[in-house]
CSV table of C-alpha atoms in Angstrom, one decimal:
chain,number,residue,atom,x,y,z
A,1,UNK,CA,52.4,-49.8,6.4
A,2,UNK,CA,52.8,-46.1,7.2
A,3,UNK,CA,50.2,-46.4,10.0
A,4,UNK,CA,52.0,-49.4,11.4
A,5,UNK,CA,55.4,-47.6,11.3
A,6,UNK,CA,53.8,-44.6,13.1
A,7,UNK,CA,52.3,-46.9,15.7
A,8,UNK,CA,55.8,-48.5,16.2
A,9,UNK,CA,57.3,-45.0,16.7
A,10,UNK,CA,54.6,-44.1,19.3
A,11,UNK,CA,55.1,-47.3,21.1
A,12,UNK,CA,58.8,-46.7,21.3
A,13,UNK,CA,58.2,-43.2,22.8
A,14,UNK,CA,55.8,-44.6,25.4
A,15,UNK,CA,58.2,-47.3,26.2
A,16,UNK,CA,61.0,-44.8,26.8
A,17,UNK,CA,58.8,-42.7,29.1
A,18,UNK,CA,57.8,-45.8,31.1
A,19,UNK,CA,61.4,-46.8,31.4
A,20,UNK,CA,62.4,-43.4,32.7
A,21,UNK,CA,59.5,-43.4,35.2
A,22,UNK,CA,60.5,-46.9,36.4
A,23,UNK,CA,64.1,-45.8,36.8
A,24,UNK,CA,63.1,-42.8,38.9
A,25,UNK,CA,60.9,-45.0,41.0
A,26,UNK,CA,63.8,-47.5,41.6
A,27,UNK,CA,66.0,-44.6,42.8
A,28,UNK,CA,63.3,-43.4,45.2
A,29,UNK,CA,63.1,-46.7,47.1
A,30,UNK,CA,66.5,-46.8,48.9
A,31,UNK,CA,66.1,-43.1,49.7
A,32,UNK,CA,62.7,-43.6,51.4
A,33,UNK,CA,64.2,-46.5,53.5
A,34,UNK,CA,67.1,-44.3,54.5
A,35,UNK,CA,64.7,-41.5,55.5
A,36,UNK,CA,62.7,-44.0,57.6
A,37,UNK,CA,65.9,-45.1,59.4
A,38,UNK,CA,66.8,-41.5,60.1
A,39,UNK,CA,63.4,-40.8,61.5
A,40,UNK,CA,63.7,-43.8,63.8
A,41,UNK,CA,67.1,-42.5,64.9
A,42,UNK,CA,65.4,-39.2,65.7
A,43,UNK,CA,62.8,-41.2,67.7
A,44,UNK,CA,60.1,-40.2,65.2
A,45,UNK,CA,58.3,-43.6,64.8
A,46,UNK,CA,55.3,-42.0,63.1
A,47,UNK,CA,57.4,-40.3,60.5
A,48,UNK,CA,59.3,-43.6,59.9
A,49,UNK,CA,56.0,-45.5,59.4
A,50,UNK,CA,54.8,-42.8,56.9
A,51,UNK,CA,58.1,-43.1,54.9
A,52,UNK,CA,57.9,-46.9,54.9
A,53,UNK,CA,54.3,-46.6,53.6
A,54,UNK,CA,55.5,-44.3,50.9
A,55,UNK,CA,58.2,-46.8,50.0
A,56,UNK,CA,55.7,-49.6,49.8
A,57,UNK,CA,53.4,-47.5,47.6
A,58,UNK,CA,56.4,-46.8,45.4
A,59,UNK,CA,57.2,-50.5,45.1
A,60,UNK,CA,53.6,-51.2,44.0
A,61,UNK,CA,53.8,-48.5,41.4
A,62,UNK,CA,57.2,-49.8,40.2
A,63,UNK,CA,55.7,-53.3,39.8
A,64,UNK,CA,52.8,-51.8,37.8
A,65,UNK,CA,55.2,-49.9,35.6
A,66,UNK,CA,57.2,-53.1,35.0
A,67,UNK,CA,54.0,-54.9,34.0
A,68,UNK,CA,53.1,-52.1,31.6
A,69,UNK,CA,56.7,-52.2,30.1
A,70,UNK,CA,56.3,-55.9,29.4
A,71,UNK,CA,53.0,-55.3,27.7
A,72,UNK,CA,54.4,-52.5,25.6
A,73,UNK,CA,57.4,-54.7,24.6
A,74,UNK,CA,54.9,-57.4,23.5
A,75,UNK,CA,52.9,-54.8,21.5
A,76,UNK,CA,56.2,-53.5,19.9
A,77,UNK,CA,57.1,-57.1,18.8
A,78,UNK,CA,53.6,-57.7,17.4
A,79,UNK,CA,53.8,-54.4,15.4
A,80,UNK,CA,57.3,-55.3,14.1
A,81,UNK,CA,56.0,-58.6,12.8
A,82,UNK,CA,53.0,-56.9,11.2
A,83,UNK,CA,55.3,-54.3,9.6
A,84,UNK,CA,57.4,-57.1,8.1
A,85,UNK,CA,54.3,-59.0,6.8
A,86,UNK,CA,52.9,-55.9,5.3
A,87,UNK,CA,56.2,-55.0,3.7
A,88,UNK,CA,56.4,-58.5,2.2
A,89,UNK,CA,52.9,-58.4,1.0
A,90,UNK,CA,53.3,-55.0,-0.7
A,91,UNK,CA,56.5,-56.2,-2.5
A,92,UNK,CA,54.5,-59.2,-3.7
A,93,UNK,CA,51.6,-57.0,-4.8
A,94,UNK,CA,53.9,-54.7,-6.8
A,95,UNK,CA,55.6,-57.6,-8.5
A,96,UNK,CA,52.3,-59.1,-9.4
A,97,UNK,CA,51.1,-55.7,-10.7
A,98,UNK,CA,54.1,-55.4,-13.0
A,99,UNK,CA,53.5,-58.9,-14.2
A,100,UNK,CA,49.8,-58.2,-15.0
A,101,UNK,CA,50.8,-55.0,-16.8
A,102,UNK,CA,53.3,-57.0,-19.0
A,103,UNK,CA,50.7,-59.6,-19.7
A,104,UNK,CA,48.1,-57.0,-20.6
A,105,UNK,CA,50.5,-55.3,-23.0
A,106,UNK,CA,51.3,-58.7,-24.6
A,107,UNK,CA,47.6,-59.5,-24.9
A,108,UNK,CA,46.9,-56.1,-26.4
A,109,UNK,CA,49.7,-56.5,-29.0
A,110,UNK,CA,48.2,-59.9,-29.9
A,111,UNK,CA,44.8,-58.4,-30.3
A,112,UNK,CA,46.1,-55.7,-32.6
A,113,UNK,CA,48.0,-58.2,-34.7
A,114,UNK,CA,44.9,-60.5,-34.9
A,115,UNK,CA,42.7,-57.5,-35.9
A,116,UNK,CA,45.2,-56.5,-38.6
A,117,UNK,CA,45.4,-60.0,-40.0
A,118,UNK,CA,41.7,-60.8,-39.9
A,119,UNK,CA,40.6,-57.3,-40.9
A,120,UNK,CA,38.3,-56.9,-37.9
A,121,UNK,CA,36.4,-53.7,-37.8
A,122,UNK,CA,37.2,-50.8,-35.5
A,123,UNK,CA,34.0,-51.3,-33.6
A,124,UNK,CA,35.0,-54.9,-32.7
A,125,UNK,CA,38.4,-53.6,-31.5
A,126,UNK,CA,36.7,-51.1,-29.1
A,127,UNK,CA,34.5,-53.9,-27.8
A,128,UNK,CA,37.6,-56.1,-27.3
A,129,UNK,CA,39.3,-53.4,-25.4
A,130,UNK,CA,36.3,-52.8,-23.2
A,131,UNK,CA,36.2,-56.5,-22.4
A,132,UNK,CA,39.9,-56.5,-21.6
A,133,UNK,CA,39.4,-53.5,-19.2
A,134,UNK,CA,36.4,-55.2,-17.6
A,135,UNK,CA,38.5,-58.4,-17.2
A,136,UNK,CA,41.3,-56.4,-15.7
A,137,UNK,CA,39.0,-54.7,-13.3
A,138,UNK,CA,37.5,-58.0,-12.3
A,139,UNK,CA,41.0,-59.5,-11.7
A,140,UNK,CA,41.9,-56.4,-9.6
A,141,UNK,CA,38.8,-56.7,-7.5
A,142,UNK,CA,39.5,-60.4,-6.9
A,143,UNK,CA,43.0,-59.7,-5.9
A,144,UNK,CA,41.9,-57.0,-3.5
A,145,UNK,CA,39.3,-59.3,-2.0
A,146,UNK,CA,41.9,-62.0,-1.6
A,147,UNK,CA,44.3,-59.6,0.0
A,148,UNK,CA,41.6,-58.4,2.5
A,149,UNK,CA,40.7,-62.0,3.3
A,150,UNK,CA,44.3,-62.8,4.0
A,151,UNK,CA,44.7,-59.7,6.2
A,152,UNK,CA,41.6,-60.7,8.2
A,153,UNK,CA,42.9,-64.3,8.5
A,154,UNK,CA,46.3,-63.1,9.7
A,155,UNK,CA,44.6,-60.8,12.2
A,156,UNK,CA,46.0,-57.6,10.8
A,157,UNK,CA,42.6,-55.9,10.4
A,158,UNK,CA,41.3,-56.8,13.8
A,159,UNK,CA,41.4,-54.2,16.5
A,160,UNK,CA,43.5,-55.8,19.3
A,161,UNK,CA,41.8,-55.7,22.7
A,162,UNK,CA,43.8,-53.4,24.9
A,163,UNK,CA,45.2,-55.5,27.8
A,164,UNK,CA,44.3,-53.7,31.0
A,165,UNK,CA,47.0,-53.9,33.6
A,166,UNK,CA,45.3,-53.3,36.9
A,167,UNK,CA,47.5,-54.5,39.8
A,168,UNK,CA,45.8,-55.5,43.0
A,169,UNK,CA,47.1,-52.4,44.7
A,170,UNK,CA,44.7,-52.6,47.6
A,171,UNK,CA,45.6,-56.2,48.5
A,172,UNK,CA,49.3,-55.4,48.2
A,173,UNK,CA,49.0,-52.3,50.4
A,174,UNK,CA,47.0,-54.2,53.0
A,175,UNK,CA,49.6,-57.0,53.1
A,176,UNK,CA,52.3,-54.4,53.1
A,177,UNK,CA,51.0,-52.7,56.3
A,178,UNK,CA,52.0,-55.8,58.2
A,179,UNK,CA,55.3,-55.8,56.4
A,180,UNK,CA,55.9,-52.2,57.4
A,181,UNK,CA,55.3,-53.0,61.1
A,182,UNK,CA,57.7,-55.9,60.8
A,183,UNK,CA,60.3,-53.7,59.1
A,184,UNK,CA,59.8,-51.0,61.7
A,185,UNK,CA,60.4,-53.4,64.5
A,186,UNK,CA,63.5,-54.8,62.8
A,187,UNK,CA,64.9,-51.3,62.4
A,188,UNK,CA,64.2,-50.5,66.0
A,189,UNK,CA,66.1,-53.6,67.1
A,190,UNK,CA,69.0,-52.8,64.7
A,191,UNK,CA,69.2,-49.2,66.0
A,192,UNK,CA,69.1,-50.3,69.6
A,193,UNK,CA,72.2,-52.4,69.1
């Protein structure tokens, strides 16, 4: 549970960093377009083209950041659910542990009363206690095995495969070169008016 909570904290920090990067990138886009327009006004088509290419690359990076943010939010949700499940399971485990301790105490009292009434020897009492301890250990091991099986069934012990977010940057950039030329021509027409 502590490890899950630590992972949730780390995911929140990573999410915050990505959100800040995405915000910075969003602010960069209009500025690059403005700089491209200024370059065209100064009759610097090469500089305008370069700034539009930088703007397009920034858009691709922003899309990649947005995809990463979505993945982190999914991971955060998954970890929150795991934390709740573990918390519930621990509460159930502690309740069960207290119940077993009470049952053991009651059984131990019954053994002592039975020994006193029947006059059973001290050696037999030691043997009975050893058997009770062995039964308790067996019950604990069975409970642990059941808990581990339940965690495996619920997928809490699996190592989730890291989803790789690799945008098709090259394709987007190639398609964007045509877009840049179209934008450049539109800006020229607009400025000539």
